[in-house]
CSV table of C-alpha atoms in Angstrom, one decimal:
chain,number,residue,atom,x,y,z
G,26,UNK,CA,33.0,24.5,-15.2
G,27,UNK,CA,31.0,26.3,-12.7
G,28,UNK,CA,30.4,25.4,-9.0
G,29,UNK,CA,27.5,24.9,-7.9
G,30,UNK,CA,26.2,24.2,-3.9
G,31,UNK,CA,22.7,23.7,-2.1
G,32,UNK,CA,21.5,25.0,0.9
G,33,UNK,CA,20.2,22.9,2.6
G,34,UNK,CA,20.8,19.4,1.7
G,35,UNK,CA,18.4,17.5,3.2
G,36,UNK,CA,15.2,18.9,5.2
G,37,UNK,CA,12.1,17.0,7.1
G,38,UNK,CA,9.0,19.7,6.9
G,39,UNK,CA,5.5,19.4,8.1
G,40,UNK,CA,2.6,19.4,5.6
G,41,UNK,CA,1.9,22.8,5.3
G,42,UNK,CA,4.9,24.9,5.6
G,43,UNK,CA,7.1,26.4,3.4
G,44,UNK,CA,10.9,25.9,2.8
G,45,UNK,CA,13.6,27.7,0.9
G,46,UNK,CA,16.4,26.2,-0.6
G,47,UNK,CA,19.1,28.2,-2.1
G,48,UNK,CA,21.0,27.7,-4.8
G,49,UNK,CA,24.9,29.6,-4.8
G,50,UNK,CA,27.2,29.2,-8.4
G,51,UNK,CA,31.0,30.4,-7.8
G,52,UNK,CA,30.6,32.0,-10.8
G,53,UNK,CA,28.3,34.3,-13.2
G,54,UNK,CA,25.6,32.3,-15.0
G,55,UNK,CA,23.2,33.1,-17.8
G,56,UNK,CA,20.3,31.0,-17.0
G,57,UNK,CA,20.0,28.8,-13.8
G,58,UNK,CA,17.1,25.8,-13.7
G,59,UNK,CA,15.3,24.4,-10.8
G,60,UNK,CA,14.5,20.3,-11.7
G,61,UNK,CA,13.1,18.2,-9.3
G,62,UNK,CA,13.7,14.5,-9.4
G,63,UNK,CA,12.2,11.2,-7.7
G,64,UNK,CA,15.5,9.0,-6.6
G,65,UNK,CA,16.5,6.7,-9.3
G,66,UNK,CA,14.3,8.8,-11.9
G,67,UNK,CA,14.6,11.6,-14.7
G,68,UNK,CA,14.6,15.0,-14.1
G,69,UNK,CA,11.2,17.3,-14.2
G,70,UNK,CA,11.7,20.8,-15.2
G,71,UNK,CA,10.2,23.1,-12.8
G,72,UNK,CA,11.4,26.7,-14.0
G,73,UNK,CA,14.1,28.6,-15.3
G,74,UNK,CA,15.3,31.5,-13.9
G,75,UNK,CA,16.9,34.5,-15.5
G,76,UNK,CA,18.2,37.1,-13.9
G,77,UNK,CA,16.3,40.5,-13.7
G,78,UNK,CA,13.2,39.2,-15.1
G,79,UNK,CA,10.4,36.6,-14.1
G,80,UNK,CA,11.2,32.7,-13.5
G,81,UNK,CA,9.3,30.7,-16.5
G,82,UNK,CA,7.4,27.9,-15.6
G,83,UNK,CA,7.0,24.8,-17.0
G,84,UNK,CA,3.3,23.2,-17.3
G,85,UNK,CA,2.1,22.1,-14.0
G,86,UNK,CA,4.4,24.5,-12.0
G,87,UNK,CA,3.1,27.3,-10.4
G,88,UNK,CA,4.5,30.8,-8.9
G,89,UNK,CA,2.4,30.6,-6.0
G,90,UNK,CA,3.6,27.2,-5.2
G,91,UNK,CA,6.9,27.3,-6.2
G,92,UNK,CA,8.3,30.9,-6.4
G,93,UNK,CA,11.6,31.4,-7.9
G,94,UNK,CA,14.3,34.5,-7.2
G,95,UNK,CA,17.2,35.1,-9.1
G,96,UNK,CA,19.1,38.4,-7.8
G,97,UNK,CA,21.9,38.3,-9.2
G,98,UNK,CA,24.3,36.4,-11.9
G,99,UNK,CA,25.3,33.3,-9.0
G,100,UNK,CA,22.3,33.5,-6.7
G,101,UNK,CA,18.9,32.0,-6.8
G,102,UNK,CA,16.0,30.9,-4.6
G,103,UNK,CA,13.2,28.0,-4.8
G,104,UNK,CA,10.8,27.9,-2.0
G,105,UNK,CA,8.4,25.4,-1.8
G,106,UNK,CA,5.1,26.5,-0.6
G,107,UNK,CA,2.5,24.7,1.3
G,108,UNK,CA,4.2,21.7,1.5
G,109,UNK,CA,2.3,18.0,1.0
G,110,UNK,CA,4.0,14.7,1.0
G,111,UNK,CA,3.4,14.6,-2.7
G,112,UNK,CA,6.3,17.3,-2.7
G,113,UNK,CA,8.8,14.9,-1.5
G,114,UNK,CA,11.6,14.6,-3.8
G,115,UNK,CA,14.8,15.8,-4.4
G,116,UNK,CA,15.4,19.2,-5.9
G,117,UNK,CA,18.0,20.4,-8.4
G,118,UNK,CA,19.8,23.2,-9.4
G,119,UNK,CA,21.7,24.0,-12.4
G,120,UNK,CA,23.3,26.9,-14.4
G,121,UNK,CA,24.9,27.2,-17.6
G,122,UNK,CA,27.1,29.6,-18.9
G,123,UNK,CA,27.6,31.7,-21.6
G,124,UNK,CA,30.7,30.2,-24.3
G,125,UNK,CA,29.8,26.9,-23.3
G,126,UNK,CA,26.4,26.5,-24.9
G,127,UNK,CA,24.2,24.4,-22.8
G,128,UNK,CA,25.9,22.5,-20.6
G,129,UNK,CA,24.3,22.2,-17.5
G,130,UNK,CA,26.1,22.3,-14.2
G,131,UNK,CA,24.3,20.7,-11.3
G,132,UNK,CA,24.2,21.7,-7.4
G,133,UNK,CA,24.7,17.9,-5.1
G,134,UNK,CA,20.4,18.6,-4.4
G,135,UNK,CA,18.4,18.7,-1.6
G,136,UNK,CA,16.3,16.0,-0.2
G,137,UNK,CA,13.0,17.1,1.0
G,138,UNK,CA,10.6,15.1,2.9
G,139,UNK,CA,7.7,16.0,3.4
G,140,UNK,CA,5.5,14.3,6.8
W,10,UNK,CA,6.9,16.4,-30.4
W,11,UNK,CA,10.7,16.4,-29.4
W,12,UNK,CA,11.6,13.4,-27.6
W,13,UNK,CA,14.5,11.4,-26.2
W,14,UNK,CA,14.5,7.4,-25.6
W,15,UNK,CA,17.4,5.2,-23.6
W,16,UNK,CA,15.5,2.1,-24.7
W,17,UNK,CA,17.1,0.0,-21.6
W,18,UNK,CA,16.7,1.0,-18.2
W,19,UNK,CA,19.3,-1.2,-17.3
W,20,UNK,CA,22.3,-2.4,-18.5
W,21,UNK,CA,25.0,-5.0,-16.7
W,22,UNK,CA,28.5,-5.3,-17.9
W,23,UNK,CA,31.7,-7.1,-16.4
W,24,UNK,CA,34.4,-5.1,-15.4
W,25,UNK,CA,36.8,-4.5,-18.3
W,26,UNK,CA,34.4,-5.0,-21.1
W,27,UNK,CA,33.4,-2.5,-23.5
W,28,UNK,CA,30.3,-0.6,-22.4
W,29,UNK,CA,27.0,0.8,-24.3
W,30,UNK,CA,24.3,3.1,-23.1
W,31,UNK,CA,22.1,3.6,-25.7
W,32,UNK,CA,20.2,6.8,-26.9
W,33,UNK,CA,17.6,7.8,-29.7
W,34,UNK,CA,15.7,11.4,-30.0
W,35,UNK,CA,14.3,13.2,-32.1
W,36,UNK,CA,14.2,17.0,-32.4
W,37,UNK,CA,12.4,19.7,-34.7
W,38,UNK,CA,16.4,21.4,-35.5
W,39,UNK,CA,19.8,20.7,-35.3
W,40,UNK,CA,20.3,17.8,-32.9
W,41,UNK,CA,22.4,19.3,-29.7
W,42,UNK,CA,23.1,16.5,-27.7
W,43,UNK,CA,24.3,15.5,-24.5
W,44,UNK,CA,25.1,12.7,-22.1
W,45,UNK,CA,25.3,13.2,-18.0
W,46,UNK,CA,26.0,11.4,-15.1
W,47,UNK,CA,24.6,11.2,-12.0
W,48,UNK,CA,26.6,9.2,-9.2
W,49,UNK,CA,24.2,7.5,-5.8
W,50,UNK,CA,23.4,10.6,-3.9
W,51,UNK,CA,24.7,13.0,-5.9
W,52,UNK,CA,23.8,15.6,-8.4
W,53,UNK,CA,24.5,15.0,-12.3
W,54,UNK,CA,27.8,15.7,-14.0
W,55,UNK,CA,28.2,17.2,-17.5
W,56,UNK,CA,30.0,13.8,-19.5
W,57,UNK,CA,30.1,15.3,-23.4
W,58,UNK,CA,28.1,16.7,-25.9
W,59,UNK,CA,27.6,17.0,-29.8
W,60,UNK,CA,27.3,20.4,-31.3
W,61,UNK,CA,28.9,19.8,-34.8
W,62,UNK,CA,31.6,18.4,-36.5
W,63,UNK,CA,33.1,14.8,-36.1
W,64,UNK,CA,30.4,12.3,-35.0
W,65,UNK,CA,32.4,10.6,-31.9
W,66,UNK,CA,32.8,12.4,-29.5
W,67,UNK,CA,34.8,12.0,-26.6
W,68,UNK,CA,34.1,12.8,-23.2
W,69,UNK,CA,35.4,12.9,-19.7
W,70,UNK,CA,36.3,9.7,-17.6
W,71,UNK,CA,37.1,8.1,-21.2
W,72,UNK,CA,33.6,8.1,-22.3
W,73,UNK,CA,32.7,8.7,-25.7
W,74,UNK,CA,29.9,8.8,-27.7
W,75,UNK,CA,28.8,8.1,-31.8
W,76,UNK,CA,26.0,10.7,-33.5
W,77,UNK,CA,24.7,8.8,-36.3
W,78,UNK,CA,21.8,11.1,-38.2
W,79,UNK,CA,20.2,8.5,-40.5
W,80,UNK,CA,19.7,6.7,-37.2
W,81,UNK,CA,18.9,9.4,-34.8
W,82,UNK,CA,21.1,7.9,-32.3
W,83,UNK,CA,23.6,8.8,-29.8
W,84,UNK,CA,24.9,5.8,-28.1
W,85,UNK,CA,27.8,6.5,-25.1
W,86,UNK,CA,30.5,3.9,-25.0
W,87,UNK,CA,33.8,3.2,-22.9
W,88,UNK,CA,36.4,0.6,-24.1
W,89,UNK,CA,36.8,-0.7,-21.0
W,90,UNK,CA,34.2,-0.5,-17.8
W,91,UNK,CA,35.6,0.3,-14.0
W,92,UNK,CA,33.4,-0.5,-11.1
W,93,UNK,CA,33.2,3.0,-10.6
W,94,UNK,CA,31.6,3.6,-13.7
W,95,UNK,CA,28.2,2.3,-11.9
W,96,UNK,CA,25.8,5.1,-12.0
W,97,UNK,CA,22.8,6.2,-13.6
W,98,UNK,CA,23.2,8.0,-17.2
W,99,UNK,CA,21.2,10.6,-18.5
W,100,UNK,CA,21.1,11.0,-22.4
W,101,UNK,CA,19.3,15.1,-23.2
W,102,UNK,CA,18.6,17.3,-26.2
W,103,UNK,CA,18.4,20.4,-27.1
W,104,UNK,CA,14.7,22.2,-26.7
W,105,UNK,CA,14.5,24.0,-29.8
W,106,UNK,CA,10.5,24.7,-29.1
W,107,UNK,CA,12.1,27.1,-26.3
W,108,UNK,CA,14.1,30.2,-26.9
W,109,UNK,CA,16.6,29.4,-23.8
W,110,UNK,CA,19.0,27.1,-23.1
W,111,UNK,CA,16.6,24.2,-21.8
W,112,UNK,CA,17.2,20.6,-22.6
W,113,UNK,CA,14.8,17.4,-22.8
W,114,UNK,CA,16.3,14.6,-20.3
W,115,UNK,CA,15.8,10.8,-21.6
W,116,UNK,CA,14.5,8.7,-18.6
W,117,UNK,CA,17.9,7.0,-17.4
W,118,UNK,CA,19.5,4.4,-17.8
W,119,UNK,CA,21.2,2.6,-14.7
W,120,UNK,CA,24.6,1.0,-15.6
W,121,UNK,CA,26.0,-1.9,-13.1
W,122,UNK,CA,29.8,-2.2,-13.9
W,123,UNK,CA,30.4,-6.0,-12.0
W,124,UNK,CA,33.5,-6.6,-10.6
């Protein structure tokens, strides 16, 4: 199974601002997701991310607010653009693999707040 | 619409005893299904899955799960629960109204192993 870590784990932003988080697999991926989840609840799809070609968003994501990079086969990028509180949540990524048909391998997420 | 259910957001068994977490869907194709894990302040770990072929399916962490068609159904089960088997449990299907590997997430279901 692939590895999967976060950078960075846990952030306190101002309204307003922007933040990055990145997303680093120990191995080559097909597809890598971004989810973001509200503690205790089910994941929300925000976009998938292929590499070499444009994230694909899910309804009620945006590229502006939420652009996605993927360059290469164990790299991606979410940044989080003009932060509100209503941001506030904790963000996910996750890869699968090719041979092992869609199993989903999660990064430990970061925690965003948003003040 | 495809759809997945976990009809009890909670479930409460005594350490030792045989554990349920219960799951309906319903998909437009073949019914790829999945169970994860997600452990307090952690990300979610890949349990099992159902592809094809015998309906029970076993897992890591001795978990196992029953596909039953007629009933649409994919309930995970342990013979015996551990403490450490407290966590929140995510049942997910395949998305076969996308043409990459995304899955549907249930809503949870939060499983209190007492000692």
């Amino acid at each position: 199974s692939a590895v999967i870590s976060q950078k960075p784990s846990r952030d306190i932003c101002q309204r307003g601002t922007s933040l990055t988080i990145q997303c680093q697999v120990d191995s080559q991926v097909t597809m890598m997701f971004w989810y973001r989840q509200q503690p205790g609840q089910s994941l929300t799809l925000i976009a998938t991310a292929n590499q070499g070609s444009e994230a694909t968003y899910e309804s009620g994501f945006v590229i502006d607010k939420f652009p996605i990079s993927r360059p290469n086969l164990t790299f991606s990028t979410l940044t989080v653009s003009n932060m509100s509180p209503e941001d506030s949540s904790i963000y996910l990524c996750s890869a699968t693999s090719s041979g092992r048909a869609y199993e989903q391998y999660f990064g430990p997420g970061t925690r965003l707040t948003v003040t | 619409a495809q759809s997945v259910a976990q009809p009890e957001d909670q479930v409460n068994v005594a350490e030792g005893n045989p554990l349920t977490v219960k799951c309906t869907y319903s998909v437009s194709g073949n019914p790829y299904l999945f169970w994860y894990v997600q452990y307090p302040n952690r990300g979610l770990q890949f349990l099992l899955k159902y592809i094809t072929g015998d309906n029970l399916v076993k897992g890591s962490y001795g978990f196992e799960a029953e596909f039953n068609k007629s009933q649409t159904s994919f309930h995970l089960k342990k013979p015996s629960a551990l403490v450490s088997d407290s966590a929140l449990y995510f049942c997910a299907v395949r998305d076969w109204e996308t043409s990459y590997d995304k899955v549907i997430f249930g809503p949870g279901t939060s499983l209190s192993v007492i000692p």
